[in-house]
PDB file of C-alpha atoms in Angstrom:
ATOM      1  CA  MET A   1      -7.478  -6.003-110.961  1.00  0.00           C
ATOM      2  CA  SER A   2      -7.269  -2.516-109.601  1.00  0.00           C
ATOM      3  CA  GLU A   3      -5.547  -1.932-106.200  1.00  0.00           C
ATOM      4  CA  LEU A   4      -6.806   1.047-104.199  1.00  0.00           C
ATOM      5  CA  VAL A   5      -5.277   2.357-100.899  1.00  0.00           C
ATOM      6  CA  THR A   6      -7.784   3.687 -98.282  1.00  0.00           C
ATOM      7  CA  GLY A   7      -7.068   6.454 -95.874  1.00  0.00           C
ATOM      8  CA  GLU A   8      -6.115   3.839 -93.414  1.00  0.00           C
ATOM      9  CA  ALA A   9      -3.474   2.392 -95.602  1.00  0.00           C
ATOM     10  CA  VAL A  10      -5.364  -0.696 -96.481  1.00  0.00           C
ATOM     11  CA  ALA A  11      -5.001  -1.923-100.032  1.00  0.00           C
ATOM     12  CA  LEU A  12      -8.155  -2.890-101.705  1.00  0.00           C
ATOM     13  CA  GLU A  13      -8.316  -5.175-104.746  1.00  0.00           C
ATOM     14  CA  LEU A  14     -11.276  -4.215-106.835  1.00  0.00           C
ATOM     15  CA  ARG A  15     -12.292  -5.714-110.233  1.00  0.00           C
ATOM     16  CA  PRO A  16     -13.450  -2.982-112.477  1.00  0.00           C
ATOM     17  CA  ALA A  17     -16.566  -3.886-114.565  1.00  0.00           C
ATOM     18  CA  ARG A  18     -15.906  -4.399-118.285  1.00  0.00           C
ATOM     19  CA  LEU A  19     -17.765  -2.469-120.912  1.00  0.00           C
ATOM     20  CA  PRO A  20     -20.023  -5.300-122.057  1.00  0.00           C
ATOM     21  CA  SER A  21     -21.372  -5.906-118.539  1.00  0.00           C
ATOM     22  CA  ARG A  22     -21.822  -2.227-117.954  1.00  0.00           C
ATOM     23  CA  ALA A  23     -23.710  -1.783-121.325  1.00  0.00           C
ATOM     24  CA  LEU A  24     -25.984  -4.704-120.417  1.00  0.00           C
ATOM     25  CA  ALA A  25     -26.799  -3.256-117.017  1.00  0.00           C
ATOM     26  CA  VAL A  26     -27.550   0.195-118.519  1.00  0.00           C
ATOM     27  CA  LEU A  27     -29.713  -1.389-121.154  1.00  0.00           C
ATOM     28  CA  LEU A  28     -31.706  -3.343-118.440  1.00  0.00           C
ATOM     29  CA  ASP A  29     -32.098  -0.090-116.360  1.00  0.00           C
ATOM     30  CA  LEU A  30     -33.371   1.900-119.438  1.00  0.00           C
ATOM     31  CA  VAL A  31     -35.822  -0.904-120.215  1.00  0.00           C
ATOM     32  CA  ALA A  32     -37.194  -0.888-116.698  1.00  0.00           C
ATOM     33  CA  ALA A  33     -37.268   3.118-116.652  1.00  0.00           C
ATOM     34  CA  MET A  34     -39.055   3.277-119.892  1.00  0.00           C
ATOM     35  CA  ALA A  35     -41.546   0.784-118.790  1.00  0.00           C
ATOM     36  CA  VAL A  36     -42.314   2.883-115.730  1.00  0.00           C
ATOM     37  CA  TYR A  37     -42.317   6.028-117.833  1.00  0.00           C
ATOM     38  CA  VAL A  38     -44.792   4.660-120.343  1.00  0.00           C
ATOM     39  CA  ALA A  39     -47.099   3.416-117.532  1.00  0.00           C
ATOM     40  CA  VAL A  40     -46.948   6.717-115.661  1.00  0.00           C
ATOM     41  CA  THR A  41     -47.583   8.639-118.959  1.00  0.00           C
ATOM     42  CA  ILE A  42     -50.651   6.584-119.755  1.00  0.00           C
ATOM     43  CA  VAL A  43     -52.028   7.152-116.225  1.00  0.00           C
ATOM     44  CA  LEU A  44     -51.437  10.961-116.566  1.00  0.00           C
ATOM     45  CA  VAL A  45     -52.910  11.154-119.980  1.00  0.00           C
ATOM     46  CA  THR A  46     -56.079   9.592-118.860  1.00  0.00           C
ATOM     47  CA  SER A  47     -56.303  11.551-115.652  1.00  0.00           C
ATOM     48  CA  THR A  48     -55.426  14.926-117.024  1.00  0.00           C
ATOM     49  CA  ALA A  49     -57.412  14.865-120.272  1.00  0.00           C
ATOM     50  CA  SER A  50     -59.418  18.000-119.038  1.00  0.00           C
ATOM     51  CA  LEU A  51     -56.283  20.144-118.713  1.00  0.00           C
ATOM     52  CA  ASP A  52     -54.942  22.521-121.393  1.00  0.00           C
ATOM     53  CA  GLU A  53     -52.103  21.654-123.681  1.00  0.00           C
ATOM     54  CA  ALA A  54     -49.553  23.714-121.754  1.00  0.00           C
ATOM     55  CA  ALA A  55     -50.308  21.913-118.517  1.00  0.00           C
ATOM     56  CA  GLN A  56     -50.140  18.523-120.212  1.00  0.00           C
ATOM     57  CA  THR A  57     -46.646  19.486-121.761  1.00  0.00           C
ATOM     58  CA  ALA A  58     -45.360  20.570-118.395  1.00  0.00           C
ATOM     59  CA  LEU A  59     -46.550  17.342-116.712  1.00  0.00           C
ATOM     60  CA  SER A  60     -44.876  15.412-119.490  1.00  0.00           C
ATOM     61  CA  ILE A  61     -41.544  17.110-119.029  1.00  0.00           C
ATOM     62  CA  ALA A  62     -41.855  16.728-115.260  1.00  0.00           C
ATOM     63  CA  THR A  63     -42.597  12.994-115.588  1.00  0.00           C
ATOM     64  CA  PHE A  64     -39.661  12.571-118.007  1.00  0.00           C
ATOM     65  CA  VAL A  65     -37.218  14.225-115.583  1.00  0.00           C
ATOM     66  CA  LEU A  66     -38.523  12.416-112.424  1.00  0.00           C
ATOM     67  CA  VAL A  67     -38.751   8.926-113.938  1.00  0.00           C
ATOM     68  CA  LEU A  68     -35.764   8.840-116.294  1.00  0.00           C
ATOM     69  CA  VAL A  69     -33.423  11.032-114.323  1.00  0.00           C
ATOM     70  CA  GLY A  70     -34.663  11.169-110.756  1.00  0.00           C
ATOM     71  CA  GLY A  71     -35.519   7.488-110.675  1.00  0.00           C
ATOM     72  CA  PRO A  72     -32.128   6.135-111.310  1.00  0.00           C
ATOM     73  CA  ILE A  73     -30.636   8.541-108.888  1.00  0.00           C
ATOM     74  CA  ALA A  74     -32.882   7.561-106.151  1.00  0.00           C
ATOM     75  CA  VAL A  75     -32.608   3.822-106.853  1.00  0.00           C
ATOM     76  CA  GLU A  76     -28.763   3.957-106.749  1.00  0.00           C
ATOM     77  CA  THR A  77     -28.794   6.079-103.569  1.00  0.00           C
ATOM     78  CA  LEU A  78     -31.123   3.849-101.592  1.00  0.00           C
ATOM     79  CA  SER A  79     -29.377   0.639-102.810  1.00  0.00           C
ATOM     80  CA  HIS A  80     -25.837   2.005-102.361  1.00  0.00           C
ATOM     81  CA  GLY A  81     -24.980   1.622-105.999  1.00  0.00           C
ATOM     82  CA  ARG A  82     -26.909  -1.359-107.084  1.00  0.00           C
ATOM     83  CA  SER A  83     -29.559  -0.575-109.733  1.00  0.00           C
ATOM     84  CA  LEU A  84     -31.827  -3.256-111.162  1.00  0.00           C
ATOM     85  CA  GLY A  85     -29.484  -3.860-114.070  1.00  0.00           C
ATOM     86  CA  LYS A  86     -26.394  -3.751-111.897  1.00  0.00           C
ATOM     87  CA  MET A  87     -27.903  -6.300-109.543  1.00  0.00           C
ATOM     88  CA  ALA A  88     -28.619  -8.658-112.522  1.00  0.00           C
ATOM     89  CA  CYS A  89     -25.087  -8.373-113.795  1.00  0.00           C
ATOM     90  CA  GLY A  90     -23.358  -8.511-110.478  1.00  0.00           C
ATOM     91  CA  LEU A  91     -21.997  -4.902-110.515  1.00  0.00           C
ATOM     92  CA  ARG A  92     -22.018  -2.153-107.909  1.00  0.00           C
ATOM     93  CA  VAL A  93     -21.018   1.546-108.008  1.00  0.00           C
ATOM     94  CA  VAL A  94     -18.544   2.582-105.302  1.00  0.00           C
ATOM     95  CA  ARG A  95     -16.325   5.449-104.508  1.00  0.00           C
ATOM     96  CA  ASP A  96     -12.709   5.615-105.685  1.00  0.00           C
ATOM     97  CA  ASP A  97     -11.564   4.580-102.197  1.00  0.00           C
ATOM     98  CA  GLY A  98     -13.934   1.496-102.259  1.00  0.00           C
ATOM     99  CA  GLY A  99     -16.499   3.087 -99.934  1.00  0.00           C
ATOM    100  CA  PRO A 100     -20.235   3.176-100.546  1.00  0.00           C
ATOM    101  CA  ILE A 101     -21.570   5.980-102.638  1.00  0.00           C
ATOM    102  CA  ARG A 102     -23.803   8.762-101.401  1.00  0.00           C
ATOM    103  CA  PHE A 103     -26.461  11.043-102.897  1.00  0.00           C
ATOM    104  CA  ARG A 104     -23.990  13.603-104.283  1.00  0.00           C
ATOM    105  CA  HIS A 105     -22.223  10.880-106.147  1.00  0.00           C
ATOM    106  CA  THR A 106     -25.337   9.486-107.758  1.00  0.00           C
ATOM    107  CA  LEU A 107     -26.598  12.988-108.447  1.00  0.00           C
ATOM    108  CA  VAL A 108     -23.481  13.864-110.537  1.00  0.00           C
ATOM    109  CA  ARG A 109     -23.452  10.468-112.295  1.00  0.00           C
ATOM    110  CA  GLY A 110     -27.171  10.794-113.121  1.00  0.00           C
ATOM    111  CA  LEU A 111     -26.967  14.422-114.508  1.00  0.00           C
ATOM    112  CA  ILE A 112     -23.949  13.705-116.645  1.00  0.00           C
ATOM    113  CA  GLY A 113     -25.498  10.425-117.725  1.00  0.00           C
ATOM    114  CA  VAL A 114     -28.316  12.330-119.305  1.00  0.00           C
ATOM    115  CA  ILE A 115     -25.808  13.796-121.743  1.00  0.00           C
ATOM    116  CA  GLU A 116     -23.576  10.836-122.374  1.00  0.00           C
ATOM    117  CA  ILE A 117     -26.116   8.110-122.328  1.00  0.00           C
ATOM    118  CA  LEU A 118     -29.534   9.509-123.115  1.00  0.00           C
ATOM    119  CA  MET A 119     -28.741  12.360-125.517  1.00  0.00           C
ATOM    120  CA  THR A 120     -25.964  10.662-127.347  1.00  0.00           C
ATOM    121  CA  PHE A 121     -27.362   7.123-127.251  1.00  0.00           C
ATOM    122  CA  GLY A 122     -24.432   5.985-125.108  1.00  0.00           C
ATOM    123  CA  VAL A 123     -21.709   6.828-127.667  1.00  0.00           C
ATOM    124  CA  VAL A 124     -19.879   9.259-125.461  1.00  0.00           C
ATOM    125  CA  ALA A 125     -20.062   6.768-122.423  1.00  0.00           C
ATOM    126  CA  CYS A 126     -18.526   4.011-124.565  1.00  0.00           C
ATOM    127  CA  ILE A 127     -15.789   6.178-125.845  1.00  0.00           C
ATOM    128  CA  ALA A 128     -14.927   7.336-122.352  1.00  0.00           C
ATOM    129  CA  SER A 129     -14.898   3.853-120.985  1.00  0.00           C
ATOM    130  CA  PHE A 130     -12.625   2.674-123.771  1.00  0.00           C
ATOM    131  CA  VAL A 131     -10.107   5.475-123.062  1.00  0.00           C
ATOM    132  CA  SER A 132     -10.234   5.179-119.239  1.00  0.00           C
ATOM    133  CA  ALA A 133      -7.889   2.563-117.756  1.00  0.00           C
ATOM    134  CA  ARG A 134     -10.509   1.366-115.287  1.00  0.00           C
ATOM    135  CA  GLY A 135     -13.497   1.725-117.762  1.00  0.00           C
ATOM    136  CA  ARG A 136     -14.962   4.860-116.166  1.00  0.00           C
ATOM    137  CA  ARG A 137     -17.471   6.993-118.108  1.00  0.00           C
ATOM    138  CA  LEU A 138     -17.498  10.738-117.637  1.00  0.00           C
ATOM    139  CA  GLY A 139     -20.057  10.588-114.882  1.00  0.00           C
ATOM    140  CA  ASP A 140     -17.847   8.334-112.855  1.00  0.00           C
ATOM    141  CA  VAL A 141     -14.751  10.614-113.449  1.00  0.00           C
ATOM    142  CA  PHE A 142     -16.680  13.775-112.191  1.00  0.00           C
ATOM    143  CA  ALA A 143     -18.363  11.995-109.391  1.00  0.00           C
ATOM    144  CA  GLY A 144     -15.272  10.081-108.186  1.00  0.00           C
ATOM    145  CA  THR A 145     -16.864   6.703-108.491  1.00  0.00           C
ATOM    146  CA  LEU A 146     -16.038   3.356-110.012  1.00  0.00           C
ATOM    147  CA  VAL A 147     -18.201   0.461-111.152  1.00  0.00           C
ATOM    148  CA  VAL A 148     -16.868  -2.864-109.906  1.00  0.00           C
ATOM    149  CA  ARG A 149     -17.733  -6.486-110.203  1.00  0.00           C
ATOM    150  CA  GLU A 150     -19.447  -7.932-107.081  1.00  0.00           C
ATOM    151  CA  ARG A 151     -19.735 -11.421-108.168  1.00  0.00           C
ATOM    152  CA  ILE A 152     -16.435 -13.085-109.001  1.00  0.00           C
ATOM    153  CA  PRO A 153     -16.506 -16.123-111.239  1.00  0.00           C
ATOM    154  CA  VAL A 154     -15.988 -19.261-109.134  1.00  0.00           C
ATOM    155  CA  THR A 155     -12.765 -20.937-109.847  1.00  0.00           C
ATOM    156  CA  ARG A 156     -11.711 -24.266-108.731  1.00  0.00           C
ATOM    157  CA  THR A 157      -9.537 -23.887-105.557  1.00  0.00           C
ATOM    158  CA  GLY A 158      -6.266 -25.881-105.706  1.00  0.00           C
ATOM    159  CA  PHE A 159      -5.809 -28.588-103.146  1.00  0.00           C
ATOM    160  CA  VAL A 160      -2.948 -28.094-100.745  1.00  0.00           C
ATOM    161  CA  PRO A 161      -1.605 -31.652-100.199  1.00  0.00           C
ATOM    162  CA  PRO A 162      -0.707 -32.561 -96.663  1.00  0.00           C
ATOM    163  CA  PRO A 163       2.889 -33.140 -95.611  1.00  0.00           C
ATOM    164  CA  PRO A 164       4.353 -36.579 -95.040  1.00  0.00           C
ATOM    165  CA  PRO A 165       3.272 -38.071 -91.657  1.00  0.00           C
ATOM    166  CA  TRP A 166       6.812 -37.856 -90.393  1.00  0.00           C
ATOM    167  CA  LEU A 167       6.876 -34.067 -90.726  1.00  0.00           C
ATOM    168  CA  ALA A 168       3.357 -33.402 -89.477  1.00  0.00           C
ATOM    169  CA  GLY A 169       3.373 -31.726 -86.148  1.00  0.00           C
ATOM    170  CA  ARG A 170       7.167 -31.200 -86.173  1.00  0.00           C
ATOM    171  CA  PHE A 171       6.951 -27.400 -86.263  1.00  0.00           C
ATOM    172  CA  SER A 172       4.533 -26.932 -83.475  1.00  0.00           C
ATOM    173  CA  GLY A 173       6.799 -24.552 -81.599  1.00  0.00           C
ATOM    174  CA  LEU A 174       7.765 -22.428 -84.676  1.00  0.00           C
ATOM    175  CA  ASP A 175       7.438 -18.645 -84.577  1.00  0.00           C
ATOM    176  CA  LEU A 176       5.429 -17.637 -87.677  1.00  0.00           C
ATOM    177  CA  SER A 177       4.833 -14.014 -86.743  1.00  0.00           C
ATOM    178  CA  ALA A 178       7.677 -12.713 -89.016  1.00  0.00           C
ATOM    179  CA  VAL A 179       6.297 -14.407 -92.128  1.00  0.00           C
ATOM    180  CA  PRO A 180       4.584 -11.861 -94.360  1.00  0.00           C
ATOM    181  CA  ASP A 181       1.210 -12.525 -96.064  1.00  0.00           C
ATOM    182  CA  GLY A 182       2.887 -12.326 -99.491  1.00  0.00           C
ATOM    183  CA  LEU A 183       5.246 -15.201 -98.749  1.00  0.00           C
ATOM    184  CA  TRP A 184       2.268 -17.362 -97.299  1.00  0.00           C
ATOM    185  CA  LEU A 185       0.398 -16.647-100.588  1.00  0.00           C
ATOM    186  CA  ALA A 186       3.422 -17.639-102.841  1.00  0.00           C
ATOM    187  CA  VAL A 187       3.880 -20.835-100.849  1.00  0.00           C
ATOM    188  CA  ARG A 188       0.243 -21.834-101.059  1.00  0.00           C
ATOM    189  CA  GLN A 189       0.137 -21.008-104.787  1.00  0.00           C
ATOM    190  CA  TYR A 190       3.142 -23.181-105.292  1.00  0.00           C
ATOM    191  CA  LEU A 191       1.681 -26.075-103.343  1.00  0.00           C
ATOM    192  CA  THR A 192      -1.610 -26.037-105.284  1.00  0.00           C
ATOM    193  CA  ARG A 193       0.100 -25.995-108.683  1.00  0.00           C
ATOM    194  CA  MET A 194       3.313 -27.883-108.173  1.00  0.00           C
ATOM    195  CA  GLN A 195       2.040 -30.923-109.963  1.00  0.00           C
ATOM    196  CA  GLN A 196       1.605 -28.797-113.079  1.00  0.00           C
ATOM    197  CA  LEU A 197       5.183 -27.561-113.129  1.00  0.00           C
ATOM    198  CA  ASP A 198       8.210 -29.105-114.691  1.00  0.00           C
ATOM    199  CA  PRO A 199       9.883 -31.268-111.969  1.00  0.00           C
ATOM    200  CA  GLN A 200      13.219 -29.413-112.106  1.00  0.00           C
ATOM    201  CA  VAL A 201      11.589 -26.010-112.167  1.00  0.00           C
ATOM    202  CA  GLY A 202       9.261 -26.923-109.433  1.00  0.00           C
ATOM    203  CA  TRP A 203      12.067 -28.247-107.241  1.00  0.00           C
ATOM    204  CA  SER A 204      14.137 -24.990-107.649  1.00  0.00           C
ATOM    205  CA  MET A 205      11.034 -22.839-106.789  1.00  0.00           C
ATOM    206  CA  ALA A 206      10.442 -24.958-103.779  1.00  0.00           C
ATOM    207  CA  GLU A 207      14.056 -24.444-102.647  1.00  0.00           C
ATOM    208  CA  ARG A 208      13.796 -20.649-103.011  1.00  0.00           C
ATOM    209  CA  LEU A 209      10.556 -20.550-101.152  1.00  0.00           C
ATOM    210  CA  ALA A 210      11.808 -22.944 -98.431  1.00  0.00           C
ATOM    211  CA  SER A 211      14.934 -20.784 -98.021  1.00  0.00           C
ATOM    212  CA  ASP A 212      12.781 -17.609 -97.587  1.00  0.00           C
ATOM    213  CA  LEU A 213      10.604 -19.372 -95.111  1.00  0.00           C
ATOM    214  CA  ALA A 214      13.334 -20.767 -93.149  1.00  0.00           C
ATOM    215  CA  GLU A 215      14.971 -17.350 -93.015  1.00  0.00           C
ATOM    216  CA  ARG A 216      11.661 -15.739 -91.644  1.00  0.00           C
ATOM    217  CA  THR A 217      11.003 -18.529 -89.121  1.00  0.00           C
ATOM    218  CA  GLY A 218      14.498 -19.364 -88.029  1.00  0.00           C
ATOM    219  CA  ALA A 219      13.958 -23.151 -88.576  1.00  0.00           C
ATOM    220  CA  PRO A 220      16.049 -24.624 -91.392  1.00  0.00           C
ATOM    221  CA  VAL A 221      14.714 -27.389 -93.654  1.00  0.00           C
ATOM    222  CA  PRO A 222      15.183 -30.671 -91.938  1.00  0.00           C
ATOM    223  CA  GLN A 223      18.149 -32.617 -93.390  1.00  0.00           C
ATOM    224  CA  GLY A 224      16.956 -34.863 -96.237  1.00  0.00           C
ATOM    225  CA  ALA A 225      13.476 -33.427 -96.324  1.00  0.00           C
ATOM    226  CA  PRO A 226      12.252 -32.284 -99.707  1.00  0.00           C
ATOM    227  CA  PRO A 227      11.749 -28.562 -99.692  1.00  0.00           C
ATOM    228  CA  ALA A 228       8.080 -28.943-100.857  1.00  0.00           C
ATOM    229  CA  ALA A 229       7.360 -31.246 -97.925  1.00  0.00           C
ATOM    230  CA  TYR A 230       8.881 -28.616 -95.472  1.00  0.00           C
ATOM    231  CA  LEU A 231       6.559 -26.001 -97.081  1.00  0.00           C
ATOM    232  CA  ALA A 232       3.563 -28.128 -96.689  1.00  0.00           C
ATOM    233  CA  ALA A 233       4.351 -28.897 -92.978  1.00  0.00           C
ATOM    234  CA  VAL A 234       4.843 -25.265 -92.053  1.00  0.00           C
ATOM    235  CA  VAL A 235       1.711 -24.322 -93.955  1.00  0.00           C
ATOM    236  CA  GLN A 236      -0.217 -27.037 -92.095  1.00  0.00           C
ATOM    237  CA  GLU A 237       1.069 -25.763 -88.802  1.00  0.00           C
ATOM    238  CA  ARG A 238      -0.270 -22.279 -89.583  1.00  0.00           C
ATOM    239  CA  GLN A 239      -3.712 -23.738 -90.570  1.00  0.00           C
ATOM    240  CA  ALA A 240      -3.828 -25.689 -87.323  1.00  0.00           C
ATOM    241  CA  ARG A 241      -3.087 -22.596 -85.226  1.00  0.00           C
ATOM    242  CA  GLU A 242      -5.741 -20.734 -87.094  1.00  0.00           C
ATOM    243  CA  ALA A 243      -8.169 -23.571 -86.548  1.00  0.00           C
ATOM    244  CA  ARG A 244      -7.432 -23.552 -82.797  1.00  0.00           C
ATOM    245  CA  ARG A 245      -8.019 -19.856 -82.494  1.00  0.00           C
ATOM    246  CA  ALA A 246     -11.231 -20.089 -84.469  1.00  0.00           C
ATOM    247  CA  PHE A 247     -12.774 -23.103 -82.798  1.00  0.00           C
ATOM    248  CA  ARG A 248     -11.078 -22.899 -79.347  1.00  0.00           C
ATOM    249  CA  GLY A 249      -9.349 -25.969 -78.208  1.00  0.00           C
ATOM    250  CA  ASP A 250     -11.056 -29.375 -78.578  1.00  0.00           C
ATOM    251  CA  ALA A 251     -13.272 -28.184 -81.501  1.00  0.00           C
ATOM    252  CA  ALA A 252     -10.223 -27.184 -83.415  1.00  0.00           C
ATOM    253  CA  ARG A 253      -8.486 -30.563 -82.777  1.00  0.00           C
ATOM    254  CA  ALA A 254     -11.521 -32.257 -83.946  1.00  0.00           C
ATOM    255  CA  ALA A 255     -11.603 -30.287 -87.209  1.00  0.00           C
ATOM    256  CA  ILE A 256      -7.972 -31.026 -88.037  1.00  0.00           C
ATOM    257  CA  PRO A 257      -7.647 -34.059 -90.464  1.00  0.00           C
ATOM    258  CA  ALA A 258      -6.492 -37.369 -89.134  1.00  0.00           C
ATOM    259  CA  ALA A 259      -3.288 -37.033 -90.791  1.00  0.00           C
ATOM    260  CA  VAL A 260      -2.136 -34.094 -88.683  1.00  0.00           C
ATOM    261  CA  PRO A 261      -0.828 -35.977 -85.623  1.00  0.00           C
ATOM    262  CA  ALA A 262       2.769 -36.915 -85.937  1.00  0.00           C
ATOM    263  CA  THR A 263       3.339 -40.533 -86.782  1.00  0.00           C
ATOM    264  CA  ARG A 264       4.760 -42.726 -84.012  1.00  0.00           C
ATOM    265  CA  GLY A 265       6.715 -45.532 -85.487  1.00  0.00           C
ATOM    266  CA  PRO A 266      10.149 -46.218 -87.015  1.00  0.00           C
ATOM    267  CA  ALA A 267      10.163 -43.048 -88.995  1.00  0.00           C
ATOM    268  CA  ALA A 268       9.491 -40.904 -85.825  1.00  0.00           C
ATOM    269  CA  SER A 269      12.112 -42.802 -83.831  1.00  0.00           C
ATOM    270  CA  THR A 270      14.561 -42.178 -86.642  1.00  0.00           C
ATOM    271  CA  GLU A 271      13.889 -38.405 -86.415  1.00  0.00           C
ATOM    272  CA  ALA A 272      14.312 -38.492 -82.592  1.00  0.00           C
ATOM    273  CA  ARG A 273      17.742 -39.921 -83.185  1.00  0.00           C
ATOM    274  CA  GLY A 274      18.611 -37.045 -85.412  1.00  0.00           C
ATOM    275  CA  GLY A 275      18.666 -39.037 -88.726  1.00  0.00           C
ATOM    276  CA  ALA A 276      17.302 -37.891 -92.062  1.00  0.00           C
ATOM    277  CA  PRO A 277      13.605 -38.516 -92.643  1.00  0.00           C
ATOM    278  CA  ALA A 278      13.241 -42.070 -94.042  1.00  0.00           C
ATOM    279  CA  GLY A 279      12.025 -42.394 -97.661  1.00  0.00           C
ATOM    280  CA  TYR A 280      12.321 -38.696 -98.513  1.00  0.00           C
ATOM    281  CA  GLY A 281      15.854 -37.983 -99.684  1.00  0.00           C
ATOM    282  CA  PRO A 282      16.999 -35.596-102.501  1.00  0.00           C
ATOM    283  CA  PRO A 283      15.424 -36.050-105.921  1.00  0.00           C
ATOM    284  CA  VAL A 284      16.602 -39.174-107.770  1.00  0.00           C
ATOM    285  CA  GLY A 285      16.000 -40.578-111.226  1.00  0.00           C
ATOM    286  CA  ALA A 286      13.093 -42.930-111.802  1.00  0.00           C
ATOM    287  CA  SER A 287      15.503 -45.791-112.267  1.00  0.00           C
ATOM    288  CA  GLU A 288      16.962 -45.203-108.883  1.00  0.00           C
ATOM    289  CA  VAL A 289      13.758 -45.138-106.856  1.00  0.00           C
ATOM    290  CA  GLY A 290      13.161 -48.755-106.915  1.00  0.00           C
ATOM    291  CA  SER A 291      16.664 -49.614-105.884  1.00  0.00           C
ATOM    292  CA  GLU A 292      17.057 -46.896-103.119  1.00  0.00           C
ATOM    293  CA  PRO A 293      18.644 -48.330 -99.952  1.00  0.00           C
ATOM    294  CA  SER A 294      16.976 -48.123 -96.592  1.00  0.00           C
ATOM    295  CA  ALA A 295      17.270 -44.890 -94.767  1.00  0.00           C
ATOM    296  CA  VAL A 296      17.567 -46.572 -91.356  1.00  0.00           C
ATOM    297  CA  GLU A 297      20.962 -48.007 -90.787  1.00  0.00           C
ATOM    298  CA  GLY A 298      20.802 -51.665 -89.875  1.00  0.00           C
ATOM    299  CA  SER A 299      17.250 -52.064 -90.983  1.00  0.00           C
ATOM    300  CA  SER A 300      16.162 -54.322 -93.853  1.00  0.00           C
ATOM    301  CA  GLU A 301      12.924 -52.337 -94.561  1.00  0.00           C
ATOM    302  CA  SER A 302      12.430 -48.694 -95.219  1.00  0.00           C
ATOM    303  CA  PRO A 303      10.292 -47.051 -92.525  1.00  0.00           C
ATOM    304  CA  ALA A 304       8.530 -44.721 -95.007  1.00  0.00           C
ATOM    305  CA  GLY A 305       7.387 -47.544 -97.163  1.00  0.00           C
ATOM    306  CA  SER A 306       7.943 -48.370-100.789  1.00  0.00           C
ATOM    307  CA  ALA A 307       8.388 -45.844-103.581  1.00  0.00           C
ATOM    308  CA  GLY A 308       4.882 -46.709-104.823  1.00  0.00           C
ATOM    309  CA  GLU A 309       3.494 -45.195-101.604  1.00  0.00           C
ATOM    310  CA  ARG A 310       5.013 -41.661-102.219  1.00  0.00           C
ATOM    311  CA  PRO A 311       2.501 -40.297-104.651  1.00  0.00           C
ATOM    312  CA  GLY A 312      -0.119 -40.484-101.823  1.00  0.00           C
ATOM    313  CA  THR A 313       1.549 -37.868 -99.853  1.00  0.00           C
ATOM    314  CA  GLY A 314       1.415 -35.329-102.812  1.00  0.00           C
ATOM    315  CA  PHE A 315       5.243 -34.972-103.104  1.00  0.00           C
ATOM    316  CA  VAL A 316       7.141 -36.683-105.846  1.00  0.00           C
ATOM    317  CA  PRO A 317      10.747 -35.768-106.251  1.00  0.00           C
ATOM    318  CA  PRO A 318      11.520 -34.589-109.793  1.00  0.00           C
ATOM    319  CA  ALA A 319      13.161 -37.116-112.181  1.00  0.00           C
TER     320      ALA A 319
END
C-alpha cells in the first residue's frame, strides 16, 4: 500500500502494481500493437508497390513510429492511463498525486519506453521496477507517474455482531463528533475479528478500545457491561445515524435491523433502575456460567436468559 498526500492534504491509499501484472499488461499491449503493425504493413506494401525503395523505407519507418510508439501514447492519453493490456489486468497509470495523466505524461513514458522496453527487450524496465520501492520503471520516474491496481481482490467482509438487546438504542444521545476515523476503524476491525482472538487478549483489547471511545464520547462503559458489547452498541448507533442521514427518516428506520430497538422487559426495567445489565457481567470461567446467580435482586430468573443464549449475541466473555 502506498499513501500519497494531495495538495488538498487528502491522503490517498494506492496499491502499486506488481512486476508480473505489469509485464503481462505490456506483453498484451505489444501483441496488439504488433498485430496492428503487421496489418498496416501488409496494406502499405500492397498499395505502394509502384514506389521506389527509398519511399517504401520511409513509409516503413513512419509506420513503425506511428503504430508502436504513437499508438500506445494516443491510447493511454484518450483512456486516461488504461491501455488494452492494463484494462485486462486491472491496472491504470496515474500521476504521483493520484490524478489522471495527460498527454505530456504519456509522451514521456512512451518515448522512454522505446529504449527500456523495445530496444532492450524489457530488461532495463524490469531492473528499474525491482529497484524502485513502488515498482516504477524509468518512464514513470521521469514522467512523474505510477501504475496502480484498479481492481482490488474481493475479500470476505467480517460481520459486525449486533450488541445485546438491552444495550441497543442506549446511546442515542451520544456525541460522536470527537471520535476520529482511525478509532472507528480499529473498533470495527476488532469486532469483526474478536472471535479469532485469544479470549484474554481479546478482552484486554476491548477494554483499551472501550476506554479510548469513552474518553472521546464522554460516556463511560455501563456498569457490568462487557467492553465488546459497549463497542458494538456505539458502532451500531453510528451506523443508525448514517442510515438516517442517507435514507431520511422513515426509510432509514425501515432499513435498520429489527434488533436495533431497545428491548422492553425485565432487562430494560433493570437498567432504568440503575442496575447492572442482566446476564452480562465480567468474564467468568466456563464452570461458573451455569451457576451464575440472577442479576435481578429478588427474582428467580435471569432477565437476559440462560448462558446458552449468549453466543447468539456475538459476545462470549473469555474463559
